[in-house]
């Protein structure tokens, strides 16, 4: 299969491209920074096309990207700032134009990357049929992009999957998260790690697990539409972190309750994996 991967130099782009190559797929990789792409070990094994989604989109992108069989669309800006209104006011429109260009020119299979934040403050197990009420600009923009793509199915014939990523525990390139902050504290030999009360319930996957799920979902067509990318295993955050420290023989005390709980996440939430499992059957 000929697979176009956008955001090729990001964490998931790198993981997914390497795995796609191992699986024997032909990869078209794209990002806006050719120099950064050249530094990656798979650069000579893919067809690399430098492209910035913010640039002129009047050209036929389906032809520019060598007529791919499917697209895994990972690219997105300002992922360190979910509250930035640019997600809605600028970034969304560029991505709508990008997707429209590909589909209107002949693309038959599209895989978009969403987020569990699209569900908003819903508690409990989240399945793909639940209504969405996101409260931050980033998930609002993602949901709007998904709805726009669905509207295109009224005019164009193509397969569509929307892969909602849940909570990531692991290093994300050029982004801060709980994992990177914890590992920084450990490497600095700090005695305590400041965090929230840790009572919130989540499910977690590593970047590698997420990358593998994205590939499996994207390269099949028997399960379409919204698909949760999650573990389906709810666990209290403080218990998850404690187990991680024990398994890796890290010695650092958790200073629970140092930070307040954020107001844009539910306390207890995890994803249903029922639909994801169908992609593996």
Coordinates of N, CA and C in Angstrom, one line a residue, residues 4-153:
X4 N 0.6 8.0 2.4 CA 1.1 9.3 2.7 C 1.0 9.6 4.2
X5 N 2.1 10.0 4.8 CA 2.1 10.4 6.2 C 2.5 11.9 6.3
X6 N 1.6 12.7 6.8 CA 1.9 14.1 7.1 C 2.5 14.2 8.5
X7 N 3.1 15.3 8.8 CA 3.8 15.5 10.1 C 4.9 14.4 10.3
X8 N 5.6 14.2 9.2 CA 6.6 13.0 9.2 C 7.7 13.2 10.2
X9 N 8.0 14.4 10.7 CA 9.2 14.6 11.6 C 8.7 14.6 13.0
X10 N 7.4 14.5 13.3 CA 7.0 14.4 14.7 C 7.1 13.1 15.3
X11 N 6.8 12.9 16.6 CA 7.0 11.7 17.3 C 6.2 10.5 16.6
X12 N 4.9 10.7 16.4 CA 4.1 9.7 15.8 C 4.5 9.5 14.3
X13 N 4.8 10.5 13.7 CA 5.2 10.4 12.3 C 6.4 9.5 12.2
X14 N 7.4 9.7 13.0 CA 8.7 8.9 13.0 C 8.4 7.4 13.3
X15 N 7.6 7.2 14.4 CA 7.3 5.8 14.8 C 6.5 5.1 13.7
X16 N 5.5 5.8 13.1 CA 4.6 5.2 12.2 C 5.3 4.9 10.9
X17 N 6.1 5.8 10.4 CA 6.9 5.6 9.1 C 7.8 4.4 9.3
X18 N 8.5 4.3 10.4 CA 9.5 3.2 10.5 C 8.7 1.9 10.5
X19 N 7.6 1.8 11.2 CA 6.8 0.6 11.2 C 6.2 0.3 9.9
X20 N 5.7 1.3 9.2 CA 5.1 1.0 7.9 C 6.2 0.4 6.9
X21 N 7.4 0.9 7.0 CA 8.4 0.4 6.1 C 8.7 -1.1 6.5
X22 N 8.8 -1.4 7.8 CA 9.0 -2.8 8.2 C 7.9 -3.7 7.7
X23 N 6.7 -3.2 7.6 CA 5.5 -4.0 7.1 C 5.5 -4.0 5.6
X24 N 6.4 -3.4 4.9 CA 6.5 -3.5 3.5 C 5.6 -2.5 2.7
X25 N 5.2 -1.4 3.4 CA 4.4 -0.4 2.7 C 5.3 0.6 2.0
X26 N 4.8 1.2 0.9 CA 5.5 2.3 0.3 C 5.1 3.6 0.9
X27 N 6.1 4.4 1.4 CA 5.7 5.5 2.2 C 6.1 6.8 1.5
X28 N 5.1 7.7 1.4 CA 5.3 9.1 1.0 C 5.3 9.9 2.3
X29 N 6.4 10.6 2.6 CA 6.5 11.3 3.9 C 6.5 12.8 3.5
X30 N 5.8 13.6 4.3 CA 5.8 15.0 4.1 C 5.9 15.8 5.4
X31 N 6.6 16.9 5.4 CA 6.6 17.9 6.5 C 7.1 19.2 5.8
X32 N 7.1 20.2 6.6 CA 7.5 21.5 6.1 C 9.0 21.8 6.2
X33 N 9.8 20.9 6.9 CA 11.2 21.2 7.1 C 12.0 20.0 6.5
X34 N 12.5 20.2 5.3 CA 13.3 19.2 4.7 C 14.6 18.9 5.4
X35 N 15.2 19.9 6.0 CA 16.5 19.7 6.7 C 16.3 18.8 7.9
X36 N 15.2 19.0 8.6 CA 15.0 18.2 9.8 C 14.7 16.7 9.3
X37 N 13.9 16.6 8.2 CA 13.6 15.3 7.7 C 14.9 14.5 7.2
X38 N 15.8 15.2 6.7 CA 17.1 14.6 6.2 C 17.9 14.0 7.3
X39 N 17.6 14.4 8.5 CA 18.4 13.9 9.7 C 17.8 12.6 10.2
X40 N 16.6 12.2 9.7 CA 16.0 11.0 10.1 C 16.5 9.8 9.4
X41 N 16.6 8.6 10.1 CA 17.3 7.5 9.5 C 16.5 6.8 8.4
X42 N 15.2 7.1 8.2 CA 14.5 6.5 7.2 C 14.3 7.4 5.9
X43 N 15.0 8.6 5.9 CA 14.8 9.5 4.9 C 15.0 8.9 3.5
X44 N 16.1 8.1 3.3 CA 16.4 7.5 2.0 C 15.5 6.3 1.7
X45 N 14.7 5.9 2.6 CA 13.8 4.8 2.3 C 12.4 5.2 2.0
X46 N 12.1 6.5 2.0 CA 10.8 7.0 1.7 C 10.9 7.9 0.5
X47 N 9.7 8.3 0.0 CA 9.6 9.4 -1.0 C 9.2 10.6 -0.2
X48 N 10.2 11.5 0.0 CA 9.9 12.7 0.8 C 9.5 13.8 -0.1
X49 N 8.4 14.5 0.3 CA 7.9 15.7 -0.4 C 7.7 16.8 0.6
X50 N 8.5 17.8 0.5 CA 8.4 19.0 1.4 C 7.2 19.8 1.1
X51 N 6.4 20.0 2.1 CA 5.1 20.8 1.9 C 4.7 21.4 3.2
X52 N 4.2 22.7 3.1 CA 3.7 23.4 4.3 C 2.2 23.6 4.0
X53 N 1.4 23.1 4.9 CA -0.1 23.2 4.8 C -0.5 24.7 4.8
X54 N 0.3 25.6 5.3 CA 0.0 27.0 5.3 C 0.3 27.7 4.0
X55 N 0.9 26.9 3.0 CA 1.3 27.5 1.8 C 0.1 27.4 0.7
X56 N 0.4 27.8 -0.5 CA -0.6 27.8 -1.6 C -1.1 26.4 -1.8
X57 N -2.4 26.2 -1.8 CA -3.0 24.9 -2.0 C -3.8 24.9 -3.3
X58 N -3.4 25.7 -4.3 CA -4.0 25.7 -5.6 C -3.6 24.5 -6.4
X59 N -2.4 23.9 -6.1 CA -1.9 22.8 -6.9 C -2.6 21.5 -6.5
X60 N -2.6 20.5 -7.4 CA -3.2 19.3 -7.1 C -2.3 18.4 -6.2
X61 N -2.8 18.4 -4.9 CA -2.0 17.7 -3.9 C -2.0 16.2 -4.0
X62 N -3.0 15.7 -4.6 CA -3.1 14.2 -4.8 C -2.0 13.8 -5.8
X63 N -1.8 14.6 -6.8 CA -0.7 14.3 -7.7 C 0.7 14.6 -7.1
X64 N 0.8 15.8 -6.4 CA 2.0 16.1 -5.8 C 2.5 15.0 -4.9
X65 N 1.6 14.4 -4.2 CA 2.0 13.3 -3.2 C 2.0 11.9 -3.9
X66 N 2.1 11.9 -5.2 CA 2.2 10.6 -5.9 C 1.0 9.7 -5.8
X67 N -0.2 10.2 -5.8 CA -1.4 9.5 -5.8 C -1.5 8.3 -4.7
X68 N -1.4 8.7 -3.4 CA -1.4 7.7 -2.4 C -2.7 6.9 -2.3
X69 N -2.6 5.6 -1.8 CA -3.8 4.8 -1.6 C -4.5 5.3 -0.3
X70 N -3.8 5.8 0.6 CA -4.4 6.3 1.9 C -3.5 7.4 2.5
X71 N -4.1 8.2 3.4 CA -3.3 9.2 4.1 C -3.5 9.0 5.6
X72 N -2.4 9.2 6.3 CA -2.4 9.3 7.8 C -2.1 10.7 8.1
X73 N -3.1 11.5 8.5 CA -2.9 12.9 8.6 C -2.6 13.3 10.0
X74 N -1.3 13.4 10.3 CA -0.8 13.7 11.7 C -0.5 15.1 11.9
X75 N -0.3 15.9 10.9 CA 0.2 17.3 11.0 C -0.8 18.1 11.7
X76 N -0.3 19.0 12.6 CA -1.1 20.0 13.3 C -0.2 20.9 14.1
X77 N -0.5 22.2 14.1 CA 0.3 23.2 14.8 C -0.1 23.5 16.2
X78 N 0.8 24.1 17.0 CA 0.5 24.7 18.3 C 0.0 23.6 19.3
X79 N 0.6 22.4 19.3 CA 0.1 21.3 20.1 C 0.6 21.5 21.6
X80 N 1.4 22.5 21.9 CA 1.7 22.8 23.2 C 0.8 23.8 23.9
X81 N -0.2 24.2 23.1 CA -1.1 25.3 23.6 C -2.6 25.0 23.1
X82 N -3.3 24.1 23.8 CA -4.6 23.7 23.4 C -5.6 24.8 23.5
X83 N -5.3 25.9 24.3 CA -6.2 27.0 24.5 C -6.1 28.1 23.4
X84 N -5.1 28.0 22.6 CA -4.9 29.0 21.6 C -6.0 29.1 20.5
X85 N -6.6 30.3 20.3 CA -7.7 30.4 19.4 C -7.2 30.2 18.0
X86 N -5.9 30.2 17.7 CA -5.5 29.9 16.3 C -5.9 28.6 15.8
X87 N -6.2 27.6 16.7 CA -6.7 26.3 16.3 C -8.0 26.5 15.5
X88 N -8.8 27.4 16.0 CA -10.1 27.6 15.3 C -10.1 28.6 14.2
X89 N -9.3 29.7 14.5 CA -9.3 30.8 13.6 C -8.4 30.7 12.4
X90 N -7.4 29.9 12.5 CA -6.4 29.8 11.4 C -6.1 28.4 11.0
X91 N -5.7 27.5 11.9 CA -5.3 26.2 11.6 C -6.4 25.3 11.0
X92 N -7.6 25.4 11.5 CA -8.7 24.6 11.0 C -8.9 24.8 9.5
X93 N -9.0 26.1 9.1 CA -9.3 26.4 7.7 C -8.2 25.8 6.8
X94 N -7.0 25.9 7.2 CA -5.9 25.4 6.4 C -6.0 23.9 6.2
X95 N -6.4 23.2 7.2 CA -6.5 21.7 7.2 C -7.8 21.3 6.4
X96 N -8.8 22.1 6.5 CA -10.0 21.8 5.7 C -9.7 21.9 4.2
X97 N -8.9 23.0 3.8 CA -8.5 23.1 2.4 C -7.6 22.0 2.0
X98 N -6.7 21.6 2.9 CA -5.8 20.5 2.5 C -6.5 19.2 2.3
X99 N -7.5 18.9 3.1 CA -8.2 17.6 3.0 C -9.1 17.7 1.7
X100 N -9.8 18.8 1.5 CA -10.6 19.0 0.3 C -9.8 18.8 -0.9
X101 N -8.6 19.4 -1.0 CA -7.8 19.3 -2.2 C -7.5 17.8 -2.5
X102 N -7.1 17.0 -1.5 CA -6.8 15.6 -1.7 C -8.0 14.8 -2.2
X103 N -9.1 15.0 -1.5 CA -10.3 14.2 -1.8 C -10.9 14.6 -3.1
X104 N -11.0 15.9 -3.4 CA -11.6 16.3 -4.6 C -10.8 15.9 -5.8
X105 N -9.5 15.7 -5.6 CA -8.6 15.3 -6.7 C -8.4 13.8 -6.8
X106 N -9.1 13.0 -6.0 CA -9.1 11.6 -6.2 C -8.7 10.7 -5.1
X107 N -8.4 11.2 -3.9 CA -8.0 10.4 -2.8 C -9.2 9.5 -2.3
X108 N -9.0 8.2 -2.1 CA -10.1 7.3 -1.7 C -10.1 6.8 -0.3
X109 N -9.1 7.2 0.5 CA -9.0 6.7 1.9 C -8.3 7.7 2.7
X110 N -9.0 8.2 3.8 CA -8.4 9.3 4.6 C -8.5 8.9 6.1
X111 N -7.4 9.1 6.8 CA -7.3 8.8 8.2 C -6.9 10.0 9.0
X112 N -7.9 10.6 9.7 CA -7.6 11.8 10.5 C -7.3 11.5 12.0
X113 N -6.5 12.3 12.6 CA -6.2 12.1 14.0 C -7.0 13.1 14.9
X114 N -7.8 12.5 15.8 CA -8.6 13.3 16.7 C -8.0 13.2 18.1
X115 N -8.8 13.6 19.1 CA -8.4 13.6 20.5 C -9.6 13.3 21.4
X116 N -9.3 12.6 22.5 CA -10.3 12.3 23.5 C -10.9 13.6 24.0
X117 N -10.2 14.7 23.9 CA -10.8 16.0 24.4 C -12.0 16.4 23.6
X118 N -12.2 15.8 22.5 CA -13.5 16.1 21.8 C -14.7 15.8 22.6
X119 N -14.6 14.8 23.4 CA -15.7 14.4 24.2 C -16.1 15.4 25.3
X120 N -15.2 16.3 25.6 CA -15.5 17.3 26.6 C -15.4 16.7 28.0
X121 N -16.4 17.1 28.9 CA -16.3 16.7 30.3 C -17.1 15.5 30.7
X122 N -17.4 14.6 29.7 CA -18.2 13.4 29.9 C -17.4 12.5 30.8
X123 N -18.0 11.9 31.8 CA -17.4 11.0 32.8 C -17.7 9.5 32.3
X124 N -16.8 8.6 32.8 CA -17.0 7.2 32.6 C -16.4 6.7 31.3
X125 N -16.8 5.6 30.8 CA -16.3 5.0 29.6 C -16.9 5.7 28.4
X126 N -16.0 6.1 27.5 CA -16.4 6.9 26.3 C -16.4 6.0 25.1
X127 N -17.6 5.9 24.5 CA -17.7 5.2 23.2 C -17.9 6.2 22.1
X128 N -17.7 5.7 20.9 CA -17.7 6.6 19.7 C -19.1 7.2 19.4
X129 N -20.1 6.7 20.0 CA -21.5 7.2 19.7 C -21.9 8.3 20.6
X130 N -21.1 8.6 21.6 CA -21.5 9.7 22.5 C -21.4 11.1 21.8
X131 N -22.3 12.0 22.2 CA -22.2 13.4 21.6 C -21.0 14.1 22.2
X132 N -20.5 15.0 21.4 CA -19.2 15.7 21.8 C -19.5 17.2 22.1
X133 N -18.9 17.6 23.2 CA -19.0 19.0 23.6 C -17.6 19.5 24.1
X134 N -16.7 19.6 23.2 CA -15.3 20.0 23.6 C -15.3 21.5 24.1
X135 N -14.5 21.8 25.1 CA -14.5 23.1 25.6 C -13.2 23.9 25.4
X136 N -12.2 23.3 24.7 CA -11.0 24.0 24.3 C -10.9 24.2 22.8
X137 N -10.2 25.2 22.4 CA -10.1 25.5 20.9 C -9.5 24.3 20.1
X138 N -8.5 23.7 20.7 CA -7.9 22.6 19.9 C -8.9 21.4 19.6
X139 N -9.5 20.8 20.6 CA -10.5 19.8 20.3 C -11.7 20.3 19.5
X140 N -12.1 21.6 19.7 CA -13.2 22.1 19.0 C -12.8 22.2 17.5
X141 N -11.6 22.5 17.2 CA -11.1 22.6 15.8 C -11.0 21.2 15.2
X142 N -10.6 20.2 16.0 CA -10.5 18.9 15.5 C -11.9 18.3 15.2
X143 N -12.8 18.5 16.1 CA -14.2 18.1 15.9 C -14.8 18.7 14.6
X144 N -14.5 20.0 14.5 CA -15.0 20.7 13.3 C -14.4 20.2 12.0
X145 N -13.2 19.8 12.0 CA -12.5 19.2 10.9 C -13.2 17.9 10.5
X146 N -13.4 17.1 11.6 CA -14.0 15.8 11.4 C -15.4 15.9 10.7
X147 N -16.2 16.9 11.3 CA -17.5 17.1 10.7 C -17.5 17.6 9.3
X148 N -16.5 18.4 9.0 CA -16.3 18.9 7.6 C -16.0 17.7 6.7
X149 N -15.1 16.8 7.1 CA -14.8 15.6 6.3 C -16.0 14.8 6.1
X150 N -16.8 14.6 7.1 CA -18.0 13.8 7.0 C -18.9 14.4 5.9
X151 N -19.0 15.8 5.9 CA -19.9 16.4 4.9 C -19.4 16.2 3.5
X152 N -18.1 15.9 3.3 CA -17.6 15.7 2.0 C -18.0 14.3 1.4
X153 N -18.4 13.4 2.3 CA -18.9 12.1 1.9 C -20.2 12.2 1.1

